[in-house]
Structures are given as structure tokens and as C-alpha cells.
CSV table of N, CA and C in Angstrom, one decimal:
chain,number,residue,atom,x,y,z
A,639,ILE,N,-90.0,66.1,84.6
A,639,ILE,CA,-88.9,65.2,83.9
A,639,ILE,C,-89.6,65.1,82.5
A,640,MET,N,-88.6,65.8,81.5
A,640,MET,CA,-89.2,65.6,80.1
A,640,MET,C,-88.1,64.5,79.5
A,641,ASP,N,-88.9,63.8,78.7
A,641,ASP,CA,-88.2,62.5,78.0
A,641,ASP,C,-88.5,62.8,76.5
A,642,ASP,N,-87.4,63.1,75.7
A,642,ASP,CA,-87.6,63.5,74.4
A,642,ASP,C,-88.2,62.5,73.5
A,643,THR,N,-88.1,61.2,74.0
A,643,THR,CA,-88.8,60.1,73.3
A,643,THR,C,-90.1,59.9,73.5
A,644,THR,N,-90.8,60.8,74.5
A,644,THR,CA,-92.1,60.5,74.7
A,644,THR,C,-92.9,60.9,73.4
A,645,ASN,N,-93.6,60.1,72.8
A,645,ASN,CA,-94.4,60.0,71.4
A,645,ASN,C,-93.8,60.7,70.3
A,646,ASP,N,-92.3,60.6,70.4
A,646,ASP,CA,-91.8,61.2,69.1
A,646,ASP,C,-91.9,62.7,68.9
A,647,ILE,N,-92.3,63.5,70.0
A,647,ILE,CA,-92.8,64.9,69.8
A,647,ILE,C,-91.6,65.8,70.0
A,648,ASP,N,-91.4,66.8,68.9
A,648,ASP,CA,-90.2,67.4,69.2
A,648,ASP,C,-90.7,68.7,70.3
A,649,LEU,N,-90.5,68.7,71.5
A,649,LEU,CA,-90.7,69.5,72.7
A,649,LEU,C,-90.3,71.0,72.2
A,650,HIS,N,-89.2,71.1,71.6
A,650,HIS,CA,-88.5,72.5,71.5
A,650,HIS,C,-89.5,73.2,70.2
A,651,GLU,N,-90.3,72.7,69.3
A,651,GLU,CA,-91.3,73.0,68.5
A,651,GLU,C,-92.6,73.4,69.0
A,652,ASN,N,-92.9,72.8,70.2
A,652,ASN,CA,-94.1,73.2,70.8
A,652,ASN,C,-94.2,74.5,71.7
A,653,GLU,N,-95.2,75.3,71.1
A,653,GLU,CA,-95.5,76.8,71.5
A,653,GLU,C,-95.5,76.8,73.3
A,654,ILE,N,-95.9,75.8,74.0
A,654,ILE,CA,-96.1,75.7,75.2
A,654,ILE,C,-94.6,75.7,75.8
A,655,PHE,N,-94.0,74.7,75.1
A,655,PHE,CA,-92.3,74.7,75.8
A,655,PHE,C,-91.6,76.1,75.4
A,656,LYS,N,-91.8,76.8,74.4
A,656,LYS,CA,-91.2,77.9,74.2
A,656,LYS,C,-91.7,78.9,74.9
A,657,LEU,N,-92.7,79.0,75.2
A,657,LEU,CA,-93.3,80.0,76.1
A,657,LEU,C,-92.7,79.9,77.8
A,658,LEU,N,-92.5,78.8,78.0
A,658,LEU,CA,-92.2,78.2,79.3
A,658,LEU,C,-90.6,78.6,79.3
A,659,SER,N,-89.9,78.3,78.4
A,659,SER,CA,-88.5,78.8,78.2
A,659,SER,C,-88.3,80.2,78.4
A,660,SER,N,-89.3,81.2,77.8
A,660,SER,CA,-89.2,82.4,77.7
A,660,SER,C,-89.4,82.8,79.2
A,661,ILE,N,-90.1,82.3,79.9
A,661,ILE,CA,-90.6,82.6,81.4
A,661,ILE,C,-89.3,82.2,82.1
A,662,GLY,N,-88.5,81.2,82.0
A,662,GLY,CA,-87.5,80.8,82.7
A,662,GLY,C,-86.3,81.8,82.3
A,663,THR,N,-86.3,82.3,81.1
A,663,THR,CA,-85.0,83.3,80.7
A,663,THR,C,-85.5,84.8,81.6
A,664,GLU,N,-86.8,85.0,81.4
A,664,GLU,CA,-87.2,86.2,82.2
A,664,GLU,C,-86.8,86.3,83.9
A,665,LEU,N,-87.0,85.0,84.3
A,665,LEU,CA,-87.1,84.7,85.8
A,665,LEU,C,-85.4,84.9,86.1
A,666,SER,N,-84.7,84.3,85.4
A,666,SER,CA,-83.2,84.2,85.6
A,666,SER,C,-82.7,85.6,85.5
A,667,ALA,N,-83.1,86.5,84.5
A,667,ALA,CA,-82.6,88.0,84.5
A,667,ALA,C,-83.2,88.7,85.6
A,668,SER,N,-84.4,88.5,85.9
A,668,SER,CA,-85.1,89.3,87.2
A,668,SER,C,-84.1,88.8,88.4
A,669,ALA,N,-83.9,87.8,88.6
A,669,ALA,CA,-83.1,87.5,89.8
A,669,ALA,C,-81.9,88.1,89.8
A,670,GLN,N,-81.1,88.4,88.9
A,670,GLN,CA,-80.2,89.0,88.9
A,670,GLN,C,-80.3,90.6,89.2
A,671,GLU,N,-81.3,91.0,88.7
A,671,GLU,CA,-81.8,92.3,88.8
A,671,GLU,C,-82.2,92.8,90.5
A,672,SER,N,-82.8,91.6,91.0
A,672,SER,CA,-83.2,91.7,92.3
A,672,SER,C,-82.2,91.8,93.4
A,673,ILE,N,-81.1,91.0,92.8
A,673,ILE,CA,-79.8,91.3,93.7
A,673,ILE,C,-79.5,92.8,93.8
A,674,LYS,N,-79.2,93.4,92.6
A,674,LYS,CA,-78.9,94.7,92.4
A,674,LYS,C,-79.9,95.6,93.2
A,675,PHE,N,-81.3,95.3,93.3
A,675,PHE,CA,-82.2,96.0,94.1
A,675,PHE,C,-82.0,95.8,95.5
A,676,ILE,N,-81.6,94.8,96.0
A,676,ILE,CA,-81.4,94.5,97.4
A,676,ILE,C,-80.4,95.1,97.8
A,677,GLN,N,-79.2,95.4,96.9
A,677,GLN,CA,-78.0,96.2,97.1
A,677,GLN,C,-78.3,97.6,97.4
A,678,GLY,N,-79.6,98.2,96.9
A,678,GLY,CA,-79.8,99.5,96.8
A,678,GLY,C,-79.9,100.1,95.5
A,679,ASN,N,-79.9,99.4,94.4
A,679,ASN,CA,-80.3,100.1,93.0
A,679,ASN,C,-81.6,100.1,92.8
A,680,ASN,N,-82.2,101.4,93.1
A,680,ASN,CA,-83.6,101.3,92.8
A,680,ASN,C,-84.2,101.1,91.5
A,681,SER,N,-83.6,101.5,90.5
A,681,SER,CA,-83.8,101.5,89.1
A,681,SER,C,-83.9,100.0,88.7
A,682,ALA,N,-83.2,99.0,89.5
A,682,ALA,CA,-83.4,97.6,89.3
A,682,ALA,C,-84.5,97.2,89.9
A,683,GLY,N,-85.1,97.7,90.7
A,683,GLY,CA,-86.3,97.3,91.4
A,683,GLY,C,-87.5,97.4,90.2
A,684,THR,N,-87.3,98.5,89.3
A,684,THR,CA,-88.2,98.8,88.4
A,684,THR,C,-88.1,97.8,87.2
A,685,ARG,N,-87.0,97.2,87.0
A,685,ARG,CA,-86.8,96.1,85.9
A,685,ARG,C,-87.2,94.9,86.6
A,686,VAL,N,-87.2,94.7,87.9
A,686,VAL,CA,-87.9,93.4,88.3
A,686,VAL,C,-89.2,93.5,88.2
A,687,ARG,N,-89.9,94.7,88.5
A,687,ARG,CA,-91.3,94.7,88.5
A,687,ARG,C,-91.8,94.5,86.8
A,688,LYS,N,-90.9,95.1,86.0
A,688,LYS,CA,-91.2,95.1,84.6
A,688,LYS,C,-91.2,93.6,84.2
A,689,ALA,N,-90.1,92.8,84.4
A,689,ALA,CA,-90.0,91.5,84.3
A,689,ALA,C,-91.2,90.7,84.8
A,690,MET,N,-91.6,90.8,86.1
A,690,MET,CA,-92.9,90.0,86.7
A,690,MET,C,-94.0,90.2,85.9
A,691,GLN,N,-94.1,91.4,85.4
A,691,GLN,CA,-95.3,91.8,84.6
A,691,GLN,C,-95.4,91.0,83.2
A,692,LYS,N,-94.0,91.0,82.6
A,692,LYS,CA,-93.7,90.1,81.5
A,692,LYS,C,-94.1,88.7,81.7
A,693,ILE,N,-93.6,88.3,82.9
A,693,ILE,CA,-93.8,86.5,83.2
A,693,ILE,C,-95.4,86.4,83.3
A,694,LYS,N,-96.0,87.5,83.9
A,694,LYS,CA,-97.5,87.3,84.2
A,694,LYS,C,-98.1,87.1,82.8
A,695,THR,N,-97.8,87.8,82.0
A,695,THR,CA,-98.2,87.8,80.6
A,695,THR,C,-98.0,86.6,79.8
A,696,LEU,N,-96.6,86.0,79.8
A,696,LEU,CA,-96.3,84.6,79.4
A,696,LEU,C,-97.1,83.6,80.0
A,697,ALA,N,-97.3,83.8,81.3
A,697,ALA,CA,-98.2,82.6,82.0
A,697,ALA,C,-99.5,82.4,81.6
A,698,GLN,N,-100.0,83.6,81.2
A,698,GLN,CA,-101.5,83.7,80.7
A,698,GLN,C,-101.5,83.1,79.3
A,699,GLU,N,-100.4,83.4,78.6
A,699,GLU,CA,-100.2,83.0,77.0
A,699,GLU,C,-100.1,81.3,77.1
A,700,VAL,N,-99.4,80.8,78.1
A,700,VAL,CA,-99.3,79.6,78.3
A,700,VAL,C,-100.7,78.8,78.8
A,701,ARG,N,-101.5,79.5,79.6
A,701,ARG,CA,-102.7,79.0,80.1
A,701,ARG,C,-103.6,78.7,78.7
A,702,VAL,N,-103.5,80.1,77.9
A,702,VAL,CA,-104.4,79.9,76.6
A,702,VAL,C,-104.0,78.9,75.7
A,703,GLU,N,-102.8,78.8,75.4
A,703,GLU,CA,-102.1,77.8,74.5
A,703,GLU,C,-102.4,76.2,75.2
A,704,VAL,N,-102.3,76.0,76.3
A,704,VAL,CA,-102.7,74.6,76.9
A,704,VAL,C,-104.3,74.4,76.6
A,705,GLN,N,-105.1,75.5,76.8
A,705,GLN,CA,-106.4,75.2,76.5
A,705,GLN,C,-106.6,75.0,75.1
A,706,ALA,N,-105.9,75.6,74.2
A,706,ALA,CA,-106.1,75.5,72.7
A,706,ALA,C,-105.6,74.0,72.3
A,707,GLN,N,-104.3,73.7,72.9
A,707,GLN,CA,-104.0,72.4,72.5
A,707,GLN,C,-104.7,71.3,73.0
A,708,LYS,N,-105.3,71.5,74.5
A,708,LYS,CA,-106.2,70.5,74.8
A,708,LYS,C,-107.4,70.2,74.1
A,709,GLY,N,-108.0,71.3,73.5
A,709,GLY,CA,-108.8,71.1,72.5
A,709,GLY,C,-108.7,70.4,71.5
A,710,THR,N,-107.7,70.5,70.8
A,710,THR,CA,-107.2,69.9,69.7
A,710,THR,C,-107.1,68.4,69.8
A,711,ILE,N,-106.4,68.0,71.1
A,711,ILE,CA,-106.1,66.3,71.3
A,711,ILE,C,-107.4,65.9,71.7
A,712,GLU,N,-108.6,66.6,72.5
A,712,GLU,CA,-109.7,66.0,72.5
A,712,GLU,C,-110.4,65.8,71.2
A,713,ARG,N,-110.5,66.7,70.4
A,713,ARG,CA,-111.0,66.5,69.1
A,713,ARG,C,-110.6,65.5,68.4
A,714,SER,N,-109.2,65.1,68.2
A,714,SER,CA,-108.4,64.3,67.4
A,714,SER,C,-108.8,62.8,68.3
A,715,SER,N,-108.7,62.7,69.5
A,715,SER,CA,-109.1,61.5,70.1
A,715,SER,C,-110.5,60.9,69.9
A,716,LEU,N,-111.3,61.8,69.7
A,716,LEU,CA,-112.6,61.3,69.4
A,716,LEU,C,-112.8,60.5,67.9
A,717,PHE,N,-111.9,60.9,67.3
A,717,PHE,CA,-111.8,59.9,66.0
A,717,PHE,C,-111.6,58.6,66.1
A,718,PHE,N,-110.8,58.5,67.3
A,718,PHE,CA,-110.2,56.9,67.5
A,718,PHE,C,-111.1,56.3,68.1
A,719,VAL,N,-112.0,57.0,68.9
A,719,VAL,CA,-113.0,56.1,69.7
A,719,VAL,C,-114.3,55.7,68.8
A,720,LEU,N,-114.5,56.5,67.6
A,720,LEU,CA,-115.5,56.1,66.8
A,720,LEU,C,-115.0,55.2,65.9
């Protein structure tokens, strides 16, 4: 559950949020293509596989970005401790 008032952070400007939105878009599109594949359109199966590869790439980008932001948060929190 996302609350836009949390720490006055603009979630839509955060790279993690953008990547997750892209994953959602790809997933929706691949769901439609999977229906076509199930109905016998083999070309749609290729598009589903391509979308899954894109989602895999985006998921890795999310992992990297989370780690990068985590490092930034940890460094900035050290200043408050000192």
C-alpha cells in the first residue's frame, strides 16, 4: 500500500517506481499476448517470451537501483548518527 504523504517523497520521480511501472506495463501486454497464444497464435508466444525477457531485465535493474539507493540512505543516515 503506497501512501503519497510518506516522507513527502514524490514516488513517481523515483527510478524504482518507474521501473516497477514498466514491469507492470510489460506484464499487462504479455497477458494479452498469452491469451492469443493459448488460442493458437504461435507468434504471440514469441512475443510473450520476449516480454518475459524484458521483465527479467527490468527486475535486475530494480535490484541494482534498490541497492544503489540503499547505499545512499545508509550513508546519509550516518551523518545523523554522528
